[in-house]
Coordinates of C-alpha atoms in Angstrom, one line a residue:
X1 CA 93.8 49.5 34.4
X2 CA 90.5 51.2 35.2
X3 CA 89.5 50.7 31.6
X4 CA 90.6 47.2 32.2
X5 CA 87.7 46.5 34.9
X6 CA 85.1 48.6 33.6
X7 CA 85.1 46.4 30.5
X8 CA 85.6 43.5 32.5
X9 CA 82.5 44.7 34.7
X10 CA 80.6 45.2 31.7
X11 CA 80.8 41.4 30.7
X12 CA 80.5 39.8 34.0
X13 CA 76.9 42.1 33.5
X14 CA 76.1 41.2 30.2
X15 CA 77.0 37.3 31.1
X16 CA 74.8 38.0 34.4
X17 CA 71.9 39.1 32.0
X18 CA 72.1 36.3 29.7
X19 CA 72.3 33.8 32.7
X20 CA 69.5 35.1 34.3
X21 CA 67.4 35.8 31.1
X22 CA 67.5 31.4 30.2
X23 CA 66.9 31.2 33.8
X24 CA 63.7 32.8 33.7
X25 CA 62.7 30.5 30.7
X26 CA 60.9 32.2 27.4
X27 CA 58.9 34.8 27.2
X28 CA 54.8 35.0 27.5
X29 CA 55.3 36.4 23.7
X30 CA 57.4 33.0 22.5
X31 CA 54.6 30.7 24.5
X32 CA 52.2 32.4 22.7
X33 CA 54.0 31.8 19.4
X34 CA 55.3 28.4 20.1
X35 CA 51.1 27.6 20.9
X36 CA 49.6 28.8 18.0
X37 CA 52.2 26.9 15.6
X38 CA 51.5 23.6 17.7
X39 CA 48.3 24.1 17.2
X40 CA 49.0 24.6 13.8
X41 CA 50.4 21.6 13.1
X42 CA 48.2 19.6 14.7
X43 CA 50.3 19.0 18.1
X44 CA 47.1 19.7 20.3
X45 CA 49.1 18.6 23.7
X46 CA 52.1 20.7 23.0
X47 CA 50.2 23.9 22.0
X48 CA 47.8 23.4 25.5
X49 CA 50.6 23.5 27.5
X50 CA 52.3 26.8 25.5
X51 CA 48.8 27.9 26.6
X52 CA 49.6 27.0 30.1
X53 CA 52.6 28.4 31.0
X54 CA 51.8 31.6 28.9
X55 CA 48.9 32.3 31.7
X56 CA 51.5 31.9 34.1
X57 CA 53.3 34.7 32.7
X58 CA 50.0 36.4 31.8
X59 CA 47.7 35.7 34.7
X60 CA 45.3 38.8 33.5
X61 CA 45.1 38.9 30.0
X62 CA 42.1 37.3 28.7
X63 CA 43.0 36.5 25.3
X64 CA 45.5 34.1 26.6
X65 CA 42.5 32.1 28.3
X66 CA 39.8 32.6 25.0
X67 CA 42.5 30.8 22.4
X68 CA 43.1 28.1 25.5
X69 CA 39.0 27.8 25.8
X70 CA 39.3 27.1 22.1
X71 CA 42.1 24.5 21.5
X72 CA 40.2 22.7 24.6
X73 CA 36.9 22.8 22.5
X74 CA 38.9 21.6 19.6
X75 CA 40.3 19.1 21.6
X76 CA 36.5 17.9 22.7
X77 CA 37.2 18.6 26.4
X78 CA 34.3 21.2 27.1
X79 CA 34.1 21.7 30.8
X80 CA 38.1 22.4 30.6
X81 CA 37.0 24.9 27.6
X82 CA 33.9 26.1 29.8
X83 CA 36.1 26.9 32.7
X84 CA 38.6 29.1 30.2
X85 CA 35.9 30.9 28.9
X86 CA 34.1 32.1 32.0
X87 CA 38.2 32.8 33.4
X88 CA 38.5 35.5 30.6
X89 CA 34.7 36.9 31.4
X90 CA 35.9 37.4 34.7
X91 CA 39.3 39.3 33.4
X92 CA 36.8 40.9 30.9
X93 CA 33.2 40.8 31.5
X94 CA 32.2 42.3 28.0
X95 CA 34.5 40.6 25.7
X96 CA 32.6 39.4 22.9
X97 CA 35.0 36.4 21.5
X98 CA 34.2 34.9 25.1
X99 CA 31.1 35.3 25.8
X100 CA 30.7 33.3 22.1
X101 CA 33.3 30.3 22.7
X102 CA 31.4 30.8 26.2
X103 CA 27.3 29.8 24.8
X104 CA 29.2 27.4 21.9
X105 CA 31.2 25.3 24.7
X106 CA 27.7 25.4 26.5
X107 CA 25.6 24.0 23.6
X108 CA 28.4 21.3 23.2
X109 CA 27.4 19.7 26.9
X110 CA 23.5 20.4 26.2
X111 CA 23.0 22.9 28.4
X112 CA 20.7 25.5 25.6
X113 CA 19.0 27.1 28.7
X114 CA 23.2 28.8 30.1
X115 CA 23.8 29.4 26.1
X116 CA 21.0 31.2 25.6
X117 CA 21.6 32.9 28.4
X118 CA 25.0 34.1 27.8
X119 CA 24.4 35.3 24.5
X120 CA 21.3 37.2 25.6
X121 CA 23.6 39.2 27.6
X122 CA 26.2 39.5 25.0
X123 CA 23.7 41.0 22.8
X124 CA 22.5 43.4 25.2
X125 CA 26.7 44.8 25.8
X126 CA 27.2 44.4 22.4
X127 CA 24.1 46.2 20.7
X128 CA 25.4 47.1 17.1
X129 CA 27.3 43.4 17.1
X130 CA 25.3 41.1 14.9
X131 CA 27.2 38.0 16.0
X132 CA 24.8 37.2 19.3
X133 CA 21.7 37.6 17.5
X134 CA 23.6 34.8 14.9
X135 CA 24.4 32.8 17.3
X136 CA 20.7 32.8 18.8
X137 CA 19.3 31.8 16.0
X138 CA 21.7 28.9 15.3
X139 CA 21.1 27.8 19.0
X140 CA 17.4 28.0 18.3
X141 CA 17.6 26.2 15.0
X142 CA 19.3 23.3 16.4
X143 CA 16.2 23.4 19.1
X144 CA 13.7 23.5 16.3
X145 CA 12.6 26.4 17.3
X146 CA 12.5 28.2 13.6
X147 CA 10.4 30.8 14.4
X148 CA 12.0 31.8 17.1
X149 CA 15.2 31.6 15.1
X150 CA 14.1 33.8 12.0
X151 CA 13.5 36.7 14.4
X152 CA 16.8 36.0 15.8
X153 CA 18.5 36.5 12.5
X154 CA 16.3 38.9 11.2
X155 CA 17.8 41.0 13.8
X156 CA 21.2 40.1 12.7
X157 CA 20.6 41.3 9.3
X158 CA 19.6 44.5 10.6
X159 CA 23.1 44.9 11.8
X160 CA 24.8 43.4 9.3
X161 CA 22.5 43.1 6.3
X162 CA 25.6 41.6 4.0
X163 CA 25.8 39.0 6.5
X164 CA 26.1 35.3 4.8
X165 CA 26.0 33.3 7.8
X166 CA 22.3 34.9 8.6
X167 CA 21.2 34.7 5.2
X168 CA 21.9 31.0 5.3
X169 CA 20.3 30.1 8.3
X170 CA 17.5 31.9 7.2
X171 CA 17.2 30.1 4.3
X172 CA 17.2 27.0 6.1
X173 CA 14.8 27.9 8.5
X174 CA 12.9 29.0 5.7
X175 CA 12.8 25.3 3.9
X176 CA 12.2 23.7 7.2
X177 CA 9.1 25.7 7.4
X178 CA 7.9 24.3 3.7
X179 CA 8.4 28.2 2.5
X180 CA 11.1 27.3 -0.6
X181 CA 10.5 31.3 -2.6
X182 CA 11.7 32.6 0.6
X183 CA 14.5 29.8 1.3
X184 CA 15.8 30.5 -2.4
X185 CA 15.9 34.0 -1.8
X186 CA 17.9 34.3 1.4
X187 CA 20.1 30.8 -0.1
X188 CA 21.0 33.3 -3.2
X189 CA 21.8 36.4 -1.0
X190 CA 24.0 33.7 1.2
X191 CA 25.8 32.3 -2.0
X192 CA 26.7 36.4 -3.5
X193 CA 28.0 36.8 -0.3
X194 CA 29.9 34.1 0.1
X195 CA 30.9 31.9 -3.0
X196 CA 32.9 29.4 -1.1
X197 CA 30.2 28.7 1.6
X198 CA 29.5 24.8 0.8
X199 CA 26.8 24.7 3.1
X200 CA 24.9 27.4 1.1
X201 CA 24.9 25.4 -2.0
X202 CA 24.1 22.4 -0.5
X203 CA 21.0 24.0 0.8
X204 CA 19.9 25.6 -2.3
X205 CA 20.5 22.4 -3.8
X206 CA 17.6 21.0 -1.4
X207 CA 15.7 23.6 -2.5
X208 CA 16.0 23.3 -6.1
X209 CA 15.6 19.3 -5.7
X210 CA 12.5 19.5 -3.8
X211 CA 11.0 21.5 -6.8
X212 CA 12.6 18.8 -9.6
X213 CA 14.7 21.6 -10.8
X214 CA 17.3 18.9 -11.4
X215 CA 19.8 20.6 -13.2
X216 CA 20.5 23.4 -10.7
X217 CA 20.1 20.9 -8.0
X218 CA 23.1 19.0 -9.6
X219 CA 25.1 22.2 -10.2
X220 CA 24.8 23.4 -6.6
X221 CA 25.5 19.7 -5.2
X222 CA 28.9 19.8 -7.5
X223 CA 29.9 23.1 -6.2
X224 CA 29.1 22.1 -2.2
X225 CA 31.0 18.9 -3.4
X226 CA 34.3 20.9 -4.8
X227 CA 34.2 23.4 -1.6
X228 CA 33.8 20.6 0.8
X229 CA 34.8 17.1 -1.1
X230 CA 33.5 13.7 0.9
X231 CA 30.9 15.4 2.3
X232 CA 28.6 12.3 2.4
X233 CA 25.0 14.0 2.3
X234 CA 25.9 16.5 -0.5
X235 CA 27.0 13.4 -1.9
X236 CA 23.9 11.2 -1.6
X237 CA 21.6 14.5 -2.8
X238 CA 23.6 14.7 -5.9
X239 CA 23.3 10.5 -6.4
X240 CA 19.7 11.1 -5.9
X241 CA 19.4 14.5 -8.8
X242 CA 21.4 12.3 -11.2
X243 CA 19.1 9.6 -11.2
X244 CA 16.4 11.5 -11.8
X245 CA 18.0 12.0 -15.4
X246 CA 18.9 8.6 -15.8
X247 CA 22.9 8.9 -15.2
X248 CA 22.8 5.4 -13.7
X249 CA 26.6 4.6 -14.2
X250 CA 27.4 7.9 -12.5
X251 CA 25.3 7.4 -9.5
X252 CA 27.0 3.8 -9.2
X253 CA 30.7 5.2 -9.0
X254 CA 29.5 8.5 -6.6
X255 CA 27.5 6.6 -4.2
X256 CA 29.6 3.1 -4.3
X257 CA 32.0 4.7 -1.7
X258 CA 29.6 5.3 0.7
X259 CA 28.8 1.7 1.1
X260 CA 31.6 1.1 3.3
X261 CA 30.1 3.9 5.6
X262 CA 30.2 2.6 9.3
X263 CA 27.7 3.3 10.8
X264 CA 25.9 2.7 7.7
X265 CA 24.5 5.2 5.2
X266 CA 21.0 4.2 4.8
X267 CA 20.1 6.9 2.5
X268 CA 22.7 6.0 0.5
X269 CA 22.2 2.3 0.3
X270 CA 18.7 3.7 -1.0
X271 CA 19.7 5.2 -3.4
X272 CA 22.7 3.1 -4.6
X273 CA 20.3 0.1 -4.9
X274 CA 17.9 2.3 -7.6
X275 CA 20.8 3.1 -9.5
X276 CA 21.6 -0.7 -9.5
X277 CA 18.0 -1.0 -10.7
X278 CA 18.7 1.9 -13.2
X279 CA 21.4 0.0 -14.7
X280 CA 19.6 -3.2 -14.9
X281 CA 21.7 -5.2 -12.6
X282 CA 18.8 -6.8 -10.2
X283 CA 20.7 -9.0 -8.5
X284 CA 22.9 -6.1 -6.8
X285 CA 19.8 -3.9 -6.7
X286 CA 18.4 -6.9 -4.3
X287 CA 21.5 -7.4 -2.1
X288 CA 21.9 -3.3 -1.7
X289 CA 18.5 -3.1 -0.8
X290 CA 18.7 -5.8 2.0
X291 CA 21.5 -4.0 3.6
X292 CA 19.4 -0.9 3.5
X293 CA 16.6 -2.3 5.1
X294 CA 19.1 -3.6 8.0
X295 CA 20.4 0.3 8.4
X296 CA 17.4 1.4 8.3
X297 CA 15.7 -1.3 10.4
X298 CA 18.9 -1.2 13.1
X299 CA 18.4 3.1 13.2
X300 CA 14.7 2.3 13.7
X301 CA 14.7 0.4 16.4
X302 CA 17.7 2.3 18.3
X303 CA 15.3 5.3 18.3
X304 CA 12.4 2.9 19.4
X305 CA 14.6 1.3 21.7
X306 CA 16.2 4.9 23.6
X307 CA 12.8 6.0 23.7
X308 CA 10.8 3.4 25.2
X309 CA 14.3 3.0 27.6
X310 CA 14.2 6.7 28.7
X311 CA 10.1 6.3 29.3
X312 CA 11.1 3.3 31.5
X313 CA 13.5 5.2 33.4
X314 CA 11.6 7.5 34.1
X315 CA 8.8 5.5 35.3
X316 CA 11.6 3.7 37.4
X317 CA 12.4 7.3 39.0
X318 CA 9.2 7.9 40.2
X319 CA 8.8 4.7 41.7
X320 CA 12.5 5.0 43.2
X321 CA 11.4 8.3 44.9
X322 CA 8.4 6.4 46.6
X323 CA 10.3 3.6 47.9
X324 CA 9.3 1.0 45.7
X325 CA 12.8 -0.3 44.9
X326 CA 11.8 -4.0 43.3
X327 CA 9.7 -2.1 41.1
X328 CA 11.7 0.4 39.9
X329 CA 15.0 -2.7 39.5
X330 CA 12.1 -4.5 37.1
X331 CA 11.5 -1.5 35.0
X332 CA 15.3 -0.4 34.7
X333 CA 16.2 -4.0 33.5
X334 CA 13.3 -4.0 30.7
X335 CA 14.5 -0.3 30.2
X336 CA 18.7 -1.8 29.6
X337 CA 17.1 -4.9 27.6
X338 CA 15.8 -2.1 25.1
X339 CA 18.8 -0.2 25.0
X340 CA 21.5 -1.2 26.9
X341 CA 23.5 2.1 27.2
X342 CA 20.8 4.3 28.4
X343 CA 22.4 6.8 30.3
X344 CA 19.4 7.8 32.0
X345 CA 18.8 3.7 33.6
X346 CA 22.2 3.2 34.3
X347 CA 22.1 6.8 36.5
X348 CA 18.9 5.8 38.3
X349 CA 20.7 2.7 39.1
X350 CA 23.4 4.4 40.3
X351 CA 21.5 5.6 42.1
X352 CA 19.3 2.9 44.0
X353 CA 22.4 1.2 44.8
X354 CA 24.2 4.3 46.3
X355 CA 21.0 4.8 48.5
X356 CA 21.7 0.8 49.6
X357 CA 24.7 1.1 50.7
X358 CA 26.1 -0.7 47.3
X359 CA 29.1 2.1 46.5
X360 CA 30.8 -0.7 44.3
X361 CA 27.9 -1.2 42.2
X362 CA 26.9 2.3 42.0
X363 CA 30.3 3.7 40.3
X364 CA 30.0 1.0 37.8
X365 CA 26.9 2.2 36.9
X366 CA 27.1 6.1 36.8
X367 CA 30.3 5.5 34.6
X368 CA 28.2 3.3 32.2
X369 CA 26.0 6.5 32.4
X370 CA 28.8 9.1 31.7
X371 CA 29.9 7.1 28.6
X372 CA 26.9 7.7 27.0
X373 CA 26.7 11.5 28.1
X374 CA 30.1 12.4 29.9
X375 CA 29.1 16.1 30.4
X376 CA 25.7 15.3 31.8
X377 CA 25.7 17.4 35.1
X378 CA 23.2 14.5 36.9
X379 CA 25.8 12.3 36.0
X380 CA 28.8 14.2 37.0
X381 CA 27.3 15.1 40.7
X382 CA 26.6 11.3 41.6
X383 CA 29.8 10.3 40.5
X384 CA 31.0 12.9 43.4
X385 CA 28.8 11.4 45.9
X386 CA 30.1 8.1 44.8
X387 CA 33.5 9.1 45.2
X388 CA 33.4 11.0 48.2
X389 CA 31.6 7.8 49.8
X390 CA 35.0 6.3 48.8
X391 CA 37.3 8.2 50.2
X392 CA 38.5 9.9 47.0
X393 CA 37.9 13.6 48.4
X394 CA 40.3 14.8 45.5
X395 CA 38.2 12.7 42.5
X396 CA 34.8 13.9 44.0
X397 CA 36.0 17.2 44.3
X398 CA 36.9 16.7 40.3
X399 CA 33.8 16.0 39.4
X400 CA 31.8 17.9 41.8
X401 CA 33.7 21.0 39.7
X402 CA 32.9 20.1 36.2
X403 CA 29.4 19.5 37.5
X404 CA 29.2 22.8 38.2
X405 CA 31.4 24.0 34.9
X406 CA 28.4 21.9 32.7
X407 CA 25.7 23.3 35.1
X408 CA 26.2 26.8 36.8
X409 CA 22.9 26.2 38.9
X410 CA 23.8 22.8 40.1
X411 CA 23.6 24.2 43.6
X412 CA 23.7 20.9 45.8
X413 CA 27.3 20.4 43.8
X414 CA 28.5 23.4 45.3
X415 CA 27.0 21.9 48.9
X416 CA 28.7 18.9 48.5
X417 CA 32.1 20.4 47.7
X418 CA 31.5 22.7 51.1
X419 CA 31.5 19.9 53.1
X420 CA 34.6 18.4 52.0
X421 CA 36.4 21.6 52.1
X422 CA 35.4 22.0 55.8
X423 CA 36.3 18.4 56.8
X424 CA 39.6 19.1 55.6
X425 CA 39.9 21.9 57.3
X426 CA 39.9 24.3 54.3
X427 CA 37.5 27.2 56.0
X428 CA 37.8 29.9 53.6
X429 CA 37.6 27.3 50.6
X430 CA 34.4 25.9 52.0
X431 CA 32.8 29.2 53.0
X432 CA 33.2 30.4 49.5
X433 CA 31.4 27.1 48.1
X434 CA 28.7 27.2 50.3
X435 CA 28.1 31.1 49.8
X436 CA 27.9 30.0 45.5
X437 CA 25.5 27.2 46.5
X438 CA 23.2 30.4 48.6
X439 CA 23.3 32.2 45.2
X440 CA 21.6 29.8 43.3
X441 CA 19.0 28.8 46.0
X442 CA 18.8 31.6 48.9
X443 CA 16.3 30.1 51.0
X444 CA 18.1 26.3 51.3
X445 CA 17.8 25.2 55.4
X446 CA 20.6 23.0 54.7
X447 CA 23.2 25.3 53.4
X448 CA 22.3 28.3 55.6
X449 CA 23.0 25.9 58.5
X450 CA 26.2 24.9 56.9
X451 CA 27.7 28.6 56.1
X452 CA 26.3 29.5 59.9
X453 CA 28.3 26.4 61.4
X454 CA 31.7 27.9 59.1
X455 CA 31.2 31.1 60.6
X456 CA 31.0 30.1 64.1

């Protein structure tokens, strides 16, 4: 009989256990799995909110946060992936992956000045690491700043002299700077370091075309082609090496596809309509040609058109700032005539008609601004204002925070999220926002008088 209930004790236990176990739900290891293989497969939703719950589980390991940060990059929602990244800094100030998904989310929303700064300092706790110094230089590249960027990866390949990534960029800095020996050089190290890097034979295929070395150019072009097949300007470079040897009928069936290109190729419509010339069919030659000069013409005059609209805006800013509101209305209508989806006229109308009393008016117009840039942090904070003005305390608050997720130093963002926090009653909340606001600019009247009124 004892026997009897110590075996029946051990299964009510067991059966205890078990309940309690599906109770608690799966493990932060199972979350973990079941994410990755969502992401896997392409289920982007289903993996982000493995991610989720596995931080719930998991609320200090910053790993968890870094592979969230980058299914939210993947995902193109880069404040979300901005605010995972700076999470895991904060579990882990010097971890490297971070700080990297950290300066590339950054570069994604335009803000160069926070990447660069964030993988300054990730170079300096990471000193033997040549991955910063990469990074640098790809930040400066896209910034035109070549110079700048060769010393970056110079350094790199002091590190890490077997590096391909650096060698490449260096070899494209290199040909931007009309220097093709030294392009060649670092585009051959590149390719011996890395034989399936498409990019690095579509380079050295530039290089080899600019010096009518039309044979390699086409070999390299075929290779980038095989590694990375569609790719429409390796594509377009080899149309334009093949019919420099006269392979008119292969250029046609290459370049043919591209045709269809929305927005339109206009290279390629270039070059399709010599090869129709090539292969004596003038007729098609003339019709390609016309729809090239329409590409061509229509990406003309949208860069004409954005500049002369941001020049206007601008102009309409200033006058904005000095009262002259009829004025500044003219020039933003000529400025939306020229393009209408400037971002930058839209915002200053936003603007005018938020300072009139005209809340209606002014949300349509900072969300015709946020179409054409949603992650500018100008954007972002008058949308809050808007909002706020509104009522909606929780959508201002929304976009107040990704303001400051775009823009770490958008200290009147912080302000404004005080004062909603304290006229909700949320002390501690507001405090805390004000104090961030402090950081950025110490010596504001406005938000010392704020945190002063808190504390009292």
């Amino acid at each position: 009989m004892r026997a009897f209930c110590r075996g029946a004790l051990l299964a009510t236990c067991i059966l205890l256990l078990l309940a309690t176990s599906f109770a608690q739900g799966p493990s932060a290891a199972t979350l973990l799995t079941r994410a990755r293989a969502a992401v896997a497969a392409g289920d982007a939703e289903s993996g982000l909110k493995s991610y989720q719950e596995a931080e719930n589980l998991l609320p200090h390991d910053p790993m968890v946060r870094i592979e969230a940060g980058a299914l939210l990059g993947r995902m193109q929602r880069w404040p979300d992936a901005i605010a995972q990244y700076r999470a895991a800094l904060e579990l882990a100030p010097r971890n490297l992956q971070g700080a990297l998904g950290l300066a590339a989310a950054y570069r994604k929303v335009f803000n160069y000045d926070e990447a660069r700064r964030v993988l300054e300092g990730a170079a300096r706790a990471h000193p033997a690491s040549a991955a910063p110094p990469i990074a640098l230089g790809e930040l400066e590249m896209q910034l035109q700043n070549y110079d700048q960027a060769i010393v970056e990866l110079k350094r790199a390949l002091l590190k890490a002299p077997g590096s391909a990534a650096a060698h490449r960029d260096l070899g494209i800095c290199y040909r931007a700077k009309s220097q093709p020996d030294e392009a060649l050089a670092e585009l051959n190290a590149a390719v011996r370091s890395a034989p399936r890097d498409a990019s690095a034979y579509y380079f050295r295929s530039s290089v080899y075309a600019d010096r009518n070395d039309n044979q390699r150019a086409a070999a390299d072009a075929r290779r980038a082609l095989a590694l990375d097949p569609g790719n429409a300007p390796a594509t377009v470079l080899l149309g334009k090496v093949l019919l420099r040897s006269g392979d008119c009928a292969g250029v046609l069936n290459l370049l043919q596809p591209l045709r269809s290109a929305v927005p339109p190729n206009a290279e390629a419509l270039f070059q399709l309509a010599r090869a129709y010339d090539c292969a004596g069919a003038a007729d098609k030659a003339s019709q390609v040609r016309a729809e090239f000069e329409r590409a061509a013409g229509r990406e003309e005059g949208s860069r004409s058109g954005k500049m002369d609209a941001d020049h206007l805006a601008q102009q309409a800013g200033d006058m904005a700032r000095q009262n002259q509101v009829q004025p500044a209305l003219d020039l933003l209508g000529r400025a939306l005539q020229k393009d209408p989806e400037n971002g930058p006229a839209h915002a200053q109308l936003a603007k005018i008609y938020f300072s009139a009393g005209e809340v209606g008016k002014a949300r349509d117009e900072v969300e015709a601004a946020l179409r054409s840039n949603p992650y500018h942090p100008e954007y972002l904070y008058v949308l809050g204002l808007v909002l706020e003005k509104q009522g909606n305390r929780e959508g201002a608050l929304d976009a107040f925070r990704r303001t400051v997720l775009v823009d770490p130093r958008e200290a009147d963002a912080y302000y404004e999220m005080g004062k909603i926090y304290a006229s909700s009653g949320e002390r501690a909340r507001a405090v805390e926002a004000i104090r961030q606001a402090l950081k950025i600019v110490p010596d504001d009247p406005d938000y010392r008088r704020a945190l002063e009124n808190l504390r009292r």
